[in-house]
C-alpha cells in the first residue's frame, strides 16, 4: 500500500518544530506502524537525512515506550492497542497519516516524536515505599485477597505508564495513570499502612507536575492500550477523600 | 491563601503540598489546592444547586393552580420564613460562589497544562456536554444574574396594567400581597424574555447531563457496574428540570395560562 505521512519534526527541545510530509510506497498491510516508520527511516538514512526519532523497546505492547499521536488518537485508531501492535491494515490504501508527539506541559518534547515522560516516574516515586513482611516465607494462603479485589488490582496493574491517557485527555490530566497506580495498591494487603499517605502524596505530585485536573470526560479510557477503566479514578477520588478526612481527625 | 495557582505550573521540586504539621487552615488550603479536593467542592456545590433547581421548579409549578396559589406560596417564602429566608439566600449565594470560583479556577489552571495543541484533533468518546461545561456554566451563571435582575429586582421590564406601566415590585393582588402571578405573566408574554429563558434551560440541561453523573464519579460513588444507571439518573434529573421549567414558560407565552 501507499501512505502519505505528515510527521512532526523537531530538532531539539528549543526548536520550533514543524510537520514534514513523506510519501511511502510498497508498505505491507502486515507491517506494524513502527516497522513502517523503520522503513521510512532507512530511506531517510540512505538519502543522508536525519531519521525520525521515536521511542520503542519491547515492540510487543508491554513496555509503554512507543508514544505517538496518530491522526489525533493516542496509539492510533485501534482500541486497546499500543502503536507497536498497530498494523498498517488498520489504514486504507493511500491514507494520509498525521503523526505527532504527546502534547502536555508536563511532557516536554526532546526530539521529533520523543517526549520526556519522567513526570510519571516522579509521581510513582512520590508514593514512597510499600511495607512488606520480610523474614521467613509466609505460609500459603495466609494473606487472603478476595477475588473481586484481586481482579481490580490486576486490571489496574496492567498500566504500562505510556502516558496515552495524558495525551488523549483534553485537560492533559494524568488522572487515569495515577488512579491505576493508586487503585492497584489499594486493593492489595501489602502497603495498606501507607495507603492514605500515599494517595495524598501522589496526587500532590501529579498536580505539581503541571498535569490538568480530571473533568470526567473519559477520553483516557478510550486511548489506554490496557483499557483501564475510569472506575479506578472513582477509587482514587474515594481514597483521596477518605485520606483527607482521616488526616483531619487524626 | 499561599497557593501557587493562577494558571501557572507549580515546580516539580517545589515546596511540599501536604503539610506535615496540621492545623485546620493548612488542611483546608491543601485540600482546596489539590485538583481532586477542589473538584469535590465543585461537585458538592453543583449538587446543591441542582437540588435547588428542582425545588425551585416544583414550587413554580403552582402557577398552574392559579394566581392565589402562586401568590400565597410566594408570600410564604418571603414573609413566613423570616430569618430562614436570609439564611437560605446566604447559603445559596455561598454555594453558587464556591461552585463558580473553584470550577473556573480549576479550568484556568488546567488551561496551562497543554500549551501546544494537536494539529489533528481527534476524540473517541468525549461527549459535547462534557467538553462544554465551562461554556454552559457561564451561560447559566449569566442567566441567573439576568433572572435576579428581572424578577427579584424588577430592573429589566415593566408590567402593563390598564394602559399604565407598573414596576414588577409594585404589583398587588386582591389581598394586598405581591402579585407574582401577574408579574410572571408580564414577563413570559414578552417574546424575547421567554426565548431567553428557554435558551437558558437548554444550557442548564446540557450542564447537568454531564454534571450530575460527573459529581458521582468525583465523590467516588460509582463503579463500572453502576455507571450506566448513574448516567441515566443524570438524564432523568436534568430532563425533569428542563420539562418543568419549559412547561411554565411556554404555557404562559402561548396563553395556556392566565387568559381568563
Ligand atoms: C444552577 C446552576 C448550576 C448547577 C445546578 C450546576 C451543577 C453542576 C454540577 C452538578 C457539576 C458537576 C461537578 C463535577 O464535575 O463533579 C458542575 C460542574 C461544573 N460547573 Fe456547574 N452548575 C451551575 C452553575 C454553574 C455556573 C454559573 C458555572 C460557571 C460560571 C459553572 C461551571 C461549572 C464547571 C466549569 C464545571 C466543571 C467542573 C469540573 O469538572 O472541573 N456551573 N456544575
Ligand atoms: S493508564 Fe493506560 S494510557 Fe495511562 S499510562 Fe497507564 S497504560 Fe498508558
Ligand atoms: S514498544 Fe513496548 S509497548 Fe510499544
Coordinates of C-alpha atoms and ligand atoms in Angstrom, one line a residue:
Chain A
X1 CA 0.0 0.0 0.0
X2 CA 0.9 3.7 -0.3
X3 CA 0.7 6.2 2.5
X4 CA 1.4 9.9 3.0
X5 CA 2.9 10.7 6.3
X6 CA 2.8 14.1 8.0
X7 CA 5.4 13.8 10.8
X8 CA 6.3 16.3 13.5
X9 CA 10.0 17.1 13.2
X10 CA 11.7 19.0 15.9
X11 CA 15.5 19.0 16.3
X12 CA 15.7 19.8 19.9
X13 CA 13.6 21.0 22.9
X14 CA 14.2 24.6 21.9
X15 CA 13.5 24.1 18.2
X16 CA 10.2 25.4 16.8
X17 CA 9.2 22.2 15.1
X18 CA 7.0 21.7 12.0
X19 CA 5.3 19.0 10.0
X20 CA 7.2 17.3 7.2
X21 CA 5.4 15.3 4.6
X22 CA 6.8 12.0 3.3
X23 CA 5.3 9.5 0.8
X24 CA 5.9 5.9 1.3
X25 CA 5.3 3.2 -1.3
X26 CA 5.1 -0.6 -1.0
X27 CA 4.1 -0.6 2.6
X28 CA 2.8 -4.1 3.5
X29 CA -0.5 -4.1 5.3
X30 CA 1.1 -6.7 7.7
X31 CA 3.7 -4.3 8.9
X32 CA 3.4 -2.8 12.3
X33 CA 3.2 1.0 12.5
X34 CA 6.8 1.1 13.9
X35 CA 8.0 -1.2 11.1
X36 CA 6.6 1.3 8.6
X37 CA 8.5 4.1 10.4
X38 CA 11.6 1.9 10.3
X39 CA 11.2 1.6 6.5
X40 CA 10.8 5.4 6.3
X41 CA 13.9 5.9 8.4
X42 CA 16.0 3.5 6.3
X43 CA 15.1 5.5 3.2
X44 CA 15.9 8.8 5.0
X45 CA 19.3 7.4 6.1
X46 CA 20.0 6.3 2.5
X47 CA 19.2 9.8 1.4
X48 CA 21.6 11.2 4.0
X49 CA 18.7 12.8 6.0
X50 CA 18.2 12.7 9.8
X51 CA 15.9 9.7 10.7
X52 CA 12.7 10.3 12.6
X53 CA 13.3 9.9 16.3
X54 CA 10.7 7.8 18.1
X55 CA 10.7 5.7 21.3
X56 CA 10.3 1.9 21.2
X57 CA 11.5 -1.0 23.1
X58 CA 9.6 -4.2 23.5
X59 CA 7.5 -3.9 20.4
X60 CA 5.0 -6.3 21.9
X61 CA 2.8 -4.0 23.8
X62 CA 4.2 -4.3 27.3
X63 CA 6.7 -1.5 27.9
X64 CA 4.8 1.6 27.0
X65 CA 7.6 3.3 25.1
X66 CA 6.0 3.8 21.7
X67 CA 4.2 7.0 22.3
X68 CA 2.7 8.8 19.4
X69 CA -0.5 10.5 18.4
X70 CA -1.7 9.1 15.1
X71 CA -4.4 11.0 13.3
X72 CA -5.4 12.7 16.6
X73 CA -5.7 9.4 18.5
X74 CA -3.1 8.2 21.0
X75 CA -1.6 4.9 19.8
X76 CA -3.8 5.2 16.7
X77 CA -7.3 4.1 15.7
X78 CA -7.4 0.6 17.3
X79 CA -8.8 0.3 20.8
X80 CA -6.7 -1.3 23.4
X81 CA -3.6 -1.3 21.2
X82 CA -0.2 0.2 21.5
X83 CA 1.5 1.8 18.5
X84 CA 3.9 -1.1 18.1
X85 CA 0.9 -3.5 18.0
X86 CA -1.0 -1.4 15.5
X87 CA -0.8 -2.7 11.9
X88 CA -0.9 -0.9 8.6
X89 CA -4.0 -2.9 7.7
X90 CA -5.9 -0.5 10.1
X91 CA -5.4 2.2 7.5
X92 CA -6.9 2.4 4.0
X93 CA -4.6 2.4 1.0
X94 CA -3.4 5.9 0.2
X95 CA -4.1 7.1 3.7
X96 CA -3.0 10.5 4.9
X97 CA -1.5 10.0 8.4
X98 CA -0.6 12.7 10.9
X99 CA 2.0 11.7 13.5
X100 CA 2.6 13.9 16.5
X101 CA 4.2 13.6 19.8
X102 CA 2.2 13.5 23.1
X103 CA 1.4 17.1 23.9
X104 CA 1.4 18.2 27.5
X105 CA 3.2 20.9 29.5
X106 CA 4.4 18.1 31.8
X107 CA 5.9 16.1 28.8
X108 CA 8.4 18.4 27.2
X109 CA 9.4 17.4 23.7
X110 CA 13.0 16.2 23.4
X111 CA 13.2 15.4 19.7
X112 CA 10.7 14.7 16.9
X113 CA 8.2 12.2 18.5
X114 CA 10.1 11.7 21.7
X115 CA 9.0 13.5 24.8
X116 CA 10.2 13.3 28.4
X117 CA 7.7 11.3 30.5
X118 CA 9.7 11.2 33.7
X119 CA 6.9 13.2 35.4
X120 CA 5.1 9.9 35.6
X121 CA 8.1 8.3 37.3
X122 CA 8.2 11.1 39.8
X123 CA 4.5 10.5 40.7
X124 CA 5.3 6.9 41.4
X125 CA 8.3 8.0 43.4
X126 CA 6.3 10.4 45.5
X127 CA 4.2 7.4 46.6
X128 CA 7.1 6.2 48.7
X129 CA 7.7 2.7 50.0
X130 CA 5.3 -0.2 50.4
X131 CA 5.8 -2.1 53.6
X132 CA 6.1 -5.9 53.2
X133 CA 6.8 -8.6 55.7
X134 CA 10.4 -9.9 55.4
X135 CA 11.8 -12.9 57.2
X136 CA 10.6 -16.5 56.8
X137 CA 8.4 -17.4 53.8
X138 CA 4.8 -16.9 54.8
X139 CA 2.5 -19.9 54.8
X140 CA 0.4 -20.4 51.7
X141 CA -2.9 -18.6 51.8
X142 CA -2.2 -16.6 55.0
X143 CA -2.8 -13.3 53.1
X144 CA -6.2 -13.8 51.7
X145 CA -7.2 -11.5 48.8
X146 CA -10.8 -11.6 47.7
X147 CA -11.4 -12.5 44.1
X148 CA -13.0 -9.1 43.2
X149 CA -10.2 -7.2 44.8
X150 CA -7.7 -9.4 43.0
X151 CA -9.3 -8.7 39.7
X152 CA -9.4 -5.0 40.2
X153 CA -5.8 -4.9 41.4
X154 CA -4.7 -6.9 38.3
X155 CA -6.7 -4.7 36.0
X156 CA -5.1 -1.6 37.4
X157 CA -1.6 -3.2 37.5
X158 CA -1.8 -3.6 33.7
X159 CA -0.9 0.1 33.3
X160 CA 2.4 0.3 31.4
X161 CA 2.9 4.0 32.0
X162 CA 2.8 5.0 28.4
X163 CA 1.1 8.4 29.0
X164 CA -1.6 7.9 26.3
X165 CA -4.2 8.9 28.9
X166 CA -2.4 12.3 29.3
X167 CA -2.0 12.7 25.6
X168 CA -5.7 12.0 24.9
X169 CA -7.2 14.0 27.8
X170 CA -8.4 17.4 26.7
X171 CA -7.2 18.6 30.1
X172 CA -3.8 16.9 29.8
X173 CA -4.6 15.2 33.1
X174 CA -2.7 12.1 34.2
X175 CA -5.5 11.0 36.5
X176 CA -6.0 7.6 34.8
X177 CA -2.3 6.8 35.3
X178 CA -2.4 8.0 38.9
X179 CA -5.6 6.1 39.5
X180 CA -4.2 2.9 38.1
X181 CA -1.2 3.1 40.4
X182 CA -3.3 4.1 43.5
X183 CA -6.1 1.6 42.8
X184 CA -3.6 -1.3 42.2
X185 CA -2.1 -1.0 45.7
X186 CA -5.4 0.0 47.3
X187 CA -6.8 -3.5 46.6
X188 CA -3.9 -5.5 47.9
X189 CA -3.0 -6.2 51.5
X190 CA 0.6 -5.1 51.0
X191 CA 1.1 -1.4 51.6
X192 CA -2.1 -0.8 53.4
X193 CA -0.3 1.0 56.3
X194 CA 0.8 3.7 53.8
X195 CA -2.4 3.7 51.8
X196 CA -3.7 7.1 53.0
X197 CA -0.4 9.0 52.9
X198 CA 0.4 7.5 49.5
X199 CA -2.7 8.8 47.7
X200 CA -2.2 12.3 49.1
X201 CA 1.5 12.4 48.2
X202 CA 0.9 11.1 44.7
X203 CA -1.9 13.4 43.9
X204 CA 0.1 16.4 45.2
X205 CA 3.0 15.4 42.9
X206 CA 0.5 14.9 40.0
X207 CA -0.8 18.5 40.4
X208 CA 2.7 19.9 40.9
X209 CA 4.0 18.4 37.7
X210 CA 1.6 20.6 35.8
X211 CA -1.0 18.0 34.7
X212 CA -4.6 19.2 34.4
X213 CA -7.5 18.1 36.6
X214 CA -9.9 15.4 35.7
X215 CA -13.3 16.6 34.4
X216 CA -14.6 13.0 33.9
X217 CA -14.6 13.2 30.1
X218 CA -13.4 9.6 29.6
X219 CA -11.1 10.0 26.6
X220 CA -8.3 8.4 28.7
X221 CA -10.1 5.2 28.9
X222 CA -10.6 5.1 25.2
X223 CA -7.0 5.7 24.5
X224 CA -5.5 3.4 27.1
X225 CA -3.8 0.4 25.4
X226 CA -4.5 -1.6 28.5
X227 CA -8.2 -0.5 28.6
X228 CA -8.0 0.7 32.2
X229 CA -11.4 1.8 33.3
X230 CA -12.3 5.3 34.7
X231 CA -13.8 3.4 37.6
X232 CA -10.3 3.4 39.0
X233 CA -10.5 7.2 39.0
X234 CA -13.6 6.9 41.2
X235 CA -11.5 4.6 43.5
X236 CA -8.8 7.3 43.6
X237 CA -11.3 10.0 44.5
X238 CA -12.8 7.8 47.2
X239 CA -9.3 7.1 48.7
X240 CA -8.3 10.8 48.5
X241 CA -11.5 12.0 50.2
X242 CA -11.2 9.3 52.9
X243 CA -7.4 10.0 53.4
X244 CA -8.0 13.8 53.7
X245 CA -10.9 13.5 56.2
X246 CA -8.9 10.9 58.3
X247 CA -5.9 13.2 58.3
X248 CA -8.1 15.9 59.7
X249 CA -9.4 13.9 62.7
X250 CA -6.1 12.2 63.3
Chain B
X1 CA -4.0 31.7 50.6
X2 CA -0.4 30.9 49.7
X3 CA -1.2 28.8 46.7
X4 CA 0.9 28.7 43.6
X5 CA -2.0 28.5 41.3
X6 CA -3.2 31.1 38.7
X7 CA -2.7 29.0 35.6
X8 CA 1.0 28.6 36.3
X9 CA 2.7 25.3 36.6
X10 CA 4.0 24.5 40.1
X11 CA 7.6 23.5 40.0
X12 CA 8.0 19.7 40.3
X13 CA 10.5 20.2 43.1
X14 CA 8.6 22.9 44.8
X15 CA 7.5 23.0 48.4
X16 CA 5.7 20.1 49.9
X17 CA 2.0 20.4 49.2
X18 CA 1.0 18.1 52.1
X19 CA 1.7 20.0 55.3
X20 CA 3.3 17.8 57.9
X21 CA 2.1 19.7 60.8
X22 CA -1.7 20.1 60.6
X23 CA -3.9 22.9 61.5
X24 CA -7.4 23.3 60.2
X25 CA -6.3 26.0 57.9
X26 CA -3.3 24.2 56.3
X27 CA -5.6 21.2 55.9
X28 CA -8.2 23.3 54.0
X29 CA -5.5 25.0 51.9
X30 CA -4.0 21.7 50.9
X31 CA -7.4 20.2 50.2
X32 CA -8.6 23.1 48.0
X33 CA -5.2 23.3 46.3
X34 CA -5.4 19.7 45.2
X35 CA -7.2 19.0 41.9
X36 CA -9.4 16.3 43.5
X37 CA -10.2 18.3 46.6
X38 CA -11.3 21.4 44.7
X39 CA -13.4 19.2 42.4
X40 CA -15.1 17.6 45.3
X41 CA -16.2 21.1 46.5
X42 CA -17.3 22.0 43.0
X43 CA -19.4 18.8 42.8
X44 CA -20.9 19.4 46.3
X45 CA -21.9 22.9 45.2
X46 CA -23.2 21.6 41.9
X47 CA -25.4 19.0 43.5
X48 CA -26.7 21.7 46.0
X49 CA -27.5 24.0 43.1
X50 CA -29.2 21.1 41.2
X51 CA -31.4 20.3 44.2
X52 CA -32.3 23.9 44.5
X53 CA -33.2 24.0 40.8
X54 CA -35.5 21.0 41.3
X55 CA -37.4 22.6 44.2
X56 CA -37.5 26.0 42.6
X57 CA -39.1 24.4 39.5
X58 CA -41.6 22.3 41.6
X59 CA -42.6 25.4 43.6
X60 CA -43.2 27.5 40.4
X61 CA -45.5 24.8 39.0
X62 CA -48.0 26.3 41.4
X63 CA -48.7 28.8 38.6
X64 CA -50.9 26.1 37.1
X65 CA -53.1 26.2 40.2
X66 CA -53.9 29.8 39.6
X67 CA -53.0 33.3 40.9
X68 CA -54.0 32.6 44.5
X69 CA -51.9 29.5 44.9
X70 CA -48.8 31.1 43.4
X71 CA -49.1 34.4 45.4
X72 CA -49.7 32.5 48.6
X73 CA -46.6 30.4 48.0
X74 CA -44.5 33.5 47.2
X75 CA -45.9 35.2 50.3
X76 CA -45.0 32.2 52.4
X77 CA -41.4 32.2 51.1
X78 CA -40.9 35.9 51.6
X79 CA -42.6 36.6 54.9
X80 CA -43.4 33.4 56.9
X81 CA -39.9 32.1 56.6
X82 CA -38.5 35.1 58.4
X83 CA -34.8 34.9 59.2
X84 CA -34.7 31.5 57.4
X85 CA -35.1 33.3 54.1
X86 CA -31.9 35.2 54.6
X87 CA -30.2 32.0 55.8
X88 CA -31.3 30.3 52.6
X89 CA -30.3 33.2 50.4
X90 CA -26.9 33.5 52.0
X91 CA -26.3 29.8 51.8
X92 CA -27.3 29.7 48.1
X93 CA -25.1 32.6 47.3
X94 CA -22.2 30.9 49.1
X95 CA -22.7 27.6 47.3
X96 CA -23.0 29.4 44.0
X97 CA -19.8 31.4 44.5
X98 CA -17.9 28.3 45.7
X99 CA -19.0 26.3 42.7
X100 CA -18.3 29.0 40.1
X101 CA -15.0 30.3 41.6
X102 CA -13.5 26.9 42.2
X103 CA -14.7 25.5 38.9
X104 CA -13.2 28.4 36.9
X105 CA -10.0 28.3 39.0
X106 CA -9.6 24.6 38.0
X107 CA -10.3 25.4 34.4
X108 CA -7.8 28.3 34.4
X109 CA -5.1 26.1 35.9
X110 CA -5.7 23.3 33.5
X111 CA -5.6 25.7 30.5
X112 CA -1.8 25.8 31.2
X113 CA -1.5 22.0 31.0
X114 CA -1.3 21.8 27.2
X115 CA 0.3 24.9 25.8
X116 CA 0.6 23.5 22.3
X117 CA -2.4 21.7 20.9
X118 CA -2.6 19.0 18.3
X119 CA -2.6 19.8 14.6
X120 CA -5.0 16.9 14.0
X121 CA -7.6 17.0 16.8
X122 CA -9.5 13.8 17.4
X123 CA -11.6 12.2 20.1
X124 CA -13.4 8.9 20.7
X125 CA -16.0 9.2 23.4
X126 CA -15.8 12.7 24.8
X127 CA -19.4 14.0 24.8
X128 CA -20.2 17.5 23.8
X129 CA -21.8 18.2 27.2
X130 CA -18.5 17.1 28.9
X131 CA -16.4 19.4 26.8
X132 CA -18.6 22.4 27.1
X133 CA -19.1 22.5 30.9
X134 CA -17.4 25.9 31.4
X135 CA -19.3 27.4 28.5
X136 CA -22.8 26.1 29.6
X137 CA -21.9 27.0 33.2
X138 CA -21.1 30.6 32.2
X139 CA -24.3 30.8 30.2
X140 CA -26.3 29.5 33.2
X141 CA -24.4 31.9 35.5
X142 CA -25.2 35.0 33.3
X143 CA -28.8 33.8 33.1
X144 CA -29.0 33.6 36.9
X145 CA -27.9 37.2 37.1
X146 CA -30.4 38.2 34.5
X147 CA -33.2 36.2 36.2
X148 CA -32.5 38.1 39.5
X149 CA -32.4 41.5 37.8
X150 CA -35.7 40.5 36.0
X151 CA -37.9 39.1 38.8
X152 CA -36.2 39.8 42.1
X153 CA -35.2 43.4 41.4
X154 CA -37.6 44.3 38.6
X155 CA -35.0 46.2 36.7
X156 CA -35.4 44.7 33.2
X157 CA -39.0 45.2 32.2
X158 CA -42.3 46.6 33.4
X159 CA -45.8 45.3 33.5
X160 CA -48.7 46.9 31.8
X161 CA -51.9 47.4 33.7
X162 CA -54.9 49.5 32.3
X163 CA -52.5 51.1 29.8
X164 CA -50.1 52.2 32.5
X165 CA -46.6 50.8 33.1
X166 CA -46.0 49.5 36.6
X167 CA -42.9 48.2 38.2
X168 CA -43.0 44.5 38.8
X169 CA -42.4 45.1 42.5
X170 CA -45.5 47.3 42.8
X171 CA -48.0 44.8 41.5
X172 CA -50.5 43.9 44.2
X173 CA -53.3 41.3 44.2
X174 CA -56.7 41.5 45.9
X175 CA -55.2 40.6 49.3
X176 CA -52.6 43.3 49.0
X177 CA -49.8 40.7 48.5
X178 CA -47.1 41.0 45.9
X179 CA -48.8 39.8 42.7
X180 CA -46.2 37.3 41.5
X181 CA -48.7 35.7 39.1
X182 CA -49.3 38.9 37.1
X183 CA -45.5 39.6 37.2
X184 CA -44.7 36.2 35.6
X185 CA -47.4 36.6 33.0
X186 CA -46.0 40.1 32.1
X187 CA -42.5 38.5 31.8
X188 CA -43.2 35.5 29.7
X189 CA -45.8 37.1 27.4
X190 CA -42.8 39.1 26.2
X191 CA -41.3 37.1 23.4
X192 CA -37.7 37.9 23.8
X193 CA -37.8 37.3 27.5
X194 CA -39.5 33.9 27.0
X195 CA -37.0 33.0 24.4
X196 CA -34.1 33.9 26.6
X197 CA -35.5 31.7 29.5
X198 CA -35.9 28.8 27.2
X199 CA -32.4 29.1 25.9
X200 CA -31.0 29.1 29.4
X201 CA -33.0 26.0 30.2
X202 CA -31.3 24.2 27.4
X203 CA -27.9 25.3 28.7
X204 CA -28.7 24.1 32.2
X205 CA -29.9 20.8 30.8
X206 CA -26.6 20.3 28.9
X207 CA -24.6 21.3 32.0
X208 CA -26.5 18.8 34.2
X209 CA -26.5 15.8 31.9
X210 CA -22.7 15.7 32.4
X211 CA -22.6 17.5 35.8
X212 CA -24.8 15.1 37.8
X213 CA -23.1 11.8 36.7
X214 CA -19.7 13.5 37.0
X215 CA -20.4 14.5 40.6
X216 CA -21.0 10.8 41.4
X217 CA -17.7 10.0 39.8
X218 CA -16.0 12.8 41.7
X219 CA -17.3 11.5 45.1
X220 CA -16.1 8.0 44.1
X221 CA -19.6 6.8 44.3
X222 CA -19.7 4.8 41.1
X223 CA -18.1 1.7 39.6
X224 CA -18.2 0.3 36.1
X225 CA -21.4 -1.6 37.1
X226 CA -23.4 1.4 38.1
X227 CA -22.1 3.9 35.5
X228 CA -25.0 3.4 33.1
X229 CA -27.6 3.8 35.8
X230 CA -26.0 6.9 37.2
X231 CA -25.8 8.4 33.7
X232 CA -29.5 7.6 33.3
X233 CA -30.1 9.4 36.6
X234 CA -28.4 12.4 35.2
X235 CA -30.6 12.5 32.1
X236 CA -33.7 12.0 34.2
X237 CA -33.0 14.7 36.7
X238 CA -31.8 17.2 34.0
X239 CA -34.8 16.2 31.9
X240 CA -37.4 16.8 34.7
X241 CA -35.9 20.2 35.4
X242 CA -36.0 21.1 31.7
X243 CA -39.5 19.8 31.2
X244 CA -41.0 21.6 34.3
X245 CA -39.4 25.0 33.5
X246 CA -40.1 24.9 29.8
X247 CA -43.7 24.0 30.5
X248 CA -44.1 27.1 32.7
X249 CA -42.6 29.4 30.2
X250 CA -44.3 28.1 27.1
X251 CA -47.7 27.8 28.8
X252 CA -47.6 31.5 29.7
X253 CA -46.1 32.5 26.4
X254 CA -48.7 30.7 24.3
X255 CA -51.5 31.9 26.6
X256 CA -52.5 28.5 28.0
X257 CA -52.2 30.1 31.4
X258 CA -53.9 33.3 32.5
X259 CA -56.3 34.1 29.7
X260 CA -59.4 34.2 31.8
Ligands
LIG1 C1 -27.9 26.3 38.7 C2 -26.7 26.4 38.3 C3 -25.7 25.3 38.3 C4 -25.8 24.0 38.6 C5 -27.0 23.3 39.0 C6 -24.5 23.3 38.3 C7 -24.2 22.0 38.5 C8 -23.0 21.4 38.3 C9 -22.7 20.1 38.6 C10 -23.6 19.0 39.3 C11 -21.4 19.9 38.3 C12 -20.6 18.6 38.4 C13 -19.4 18.7 39.3 C14 -18.4 17.6 38.9 O1 -18.0 17.6 37.7 O2 -18.0 16.8 39.7 C15 -20.9 21.1 37.7 C16 -19.6 21.3 37.1 C17 -19.2 22.5 36.6 N1 -19.9 23.7 36.6 FE1 -21.7 24.0 37.3 N2 -23.7 24.3 37.9 C18 -24.3 25.5 37.9 C19 -23.8 26.7 37.5 C20 -22.6 26.9 37.0 C21 -22.0 28.2 36.7 C22 -22.7 29.5 36.8 C23 -20.7 28.0 36.2 C24 -19.7 28.9 35.7 C25 -19.7 30.1 35.5 C26 -20.5 26.6 36.3 C27 -19.3 26.0 35.9 C28 -19.1 24.6 36.0 C29 -17.9 24.0 35.6 C30 -16.7 24.7 34.8 C31 -18.0 22.7 35.9 C32 -16.9 21.6 35.6 C33 -16.1 21.4 36.8 C34 -15.1 20.4 36.6 O3 -15.4 19.2 36.3 O4 -13.9 20.7 36.8 N3 -21.6 26.0 36.8 N4 -21.9 22.0 37.7
LIG2 S1 -3.5 4.3 32.3 FE1 -3.4 3.4 30.3 S2 -2.9 5.1 28.9 FE2 -2.5 5.8 31.0 S3 -0.3 5.4 31.3 FE3 -1.3 3.6 32.0 S4 -1.4 2.2 30.2 FE4 -0.9 4.2 29.4
LIG3 S1 7.3 -0.6 22.1 FE1 6.8 -1.5 24.1 S2 4.7 -1.1 24.2 FE2 5.2 -0.5 22.2

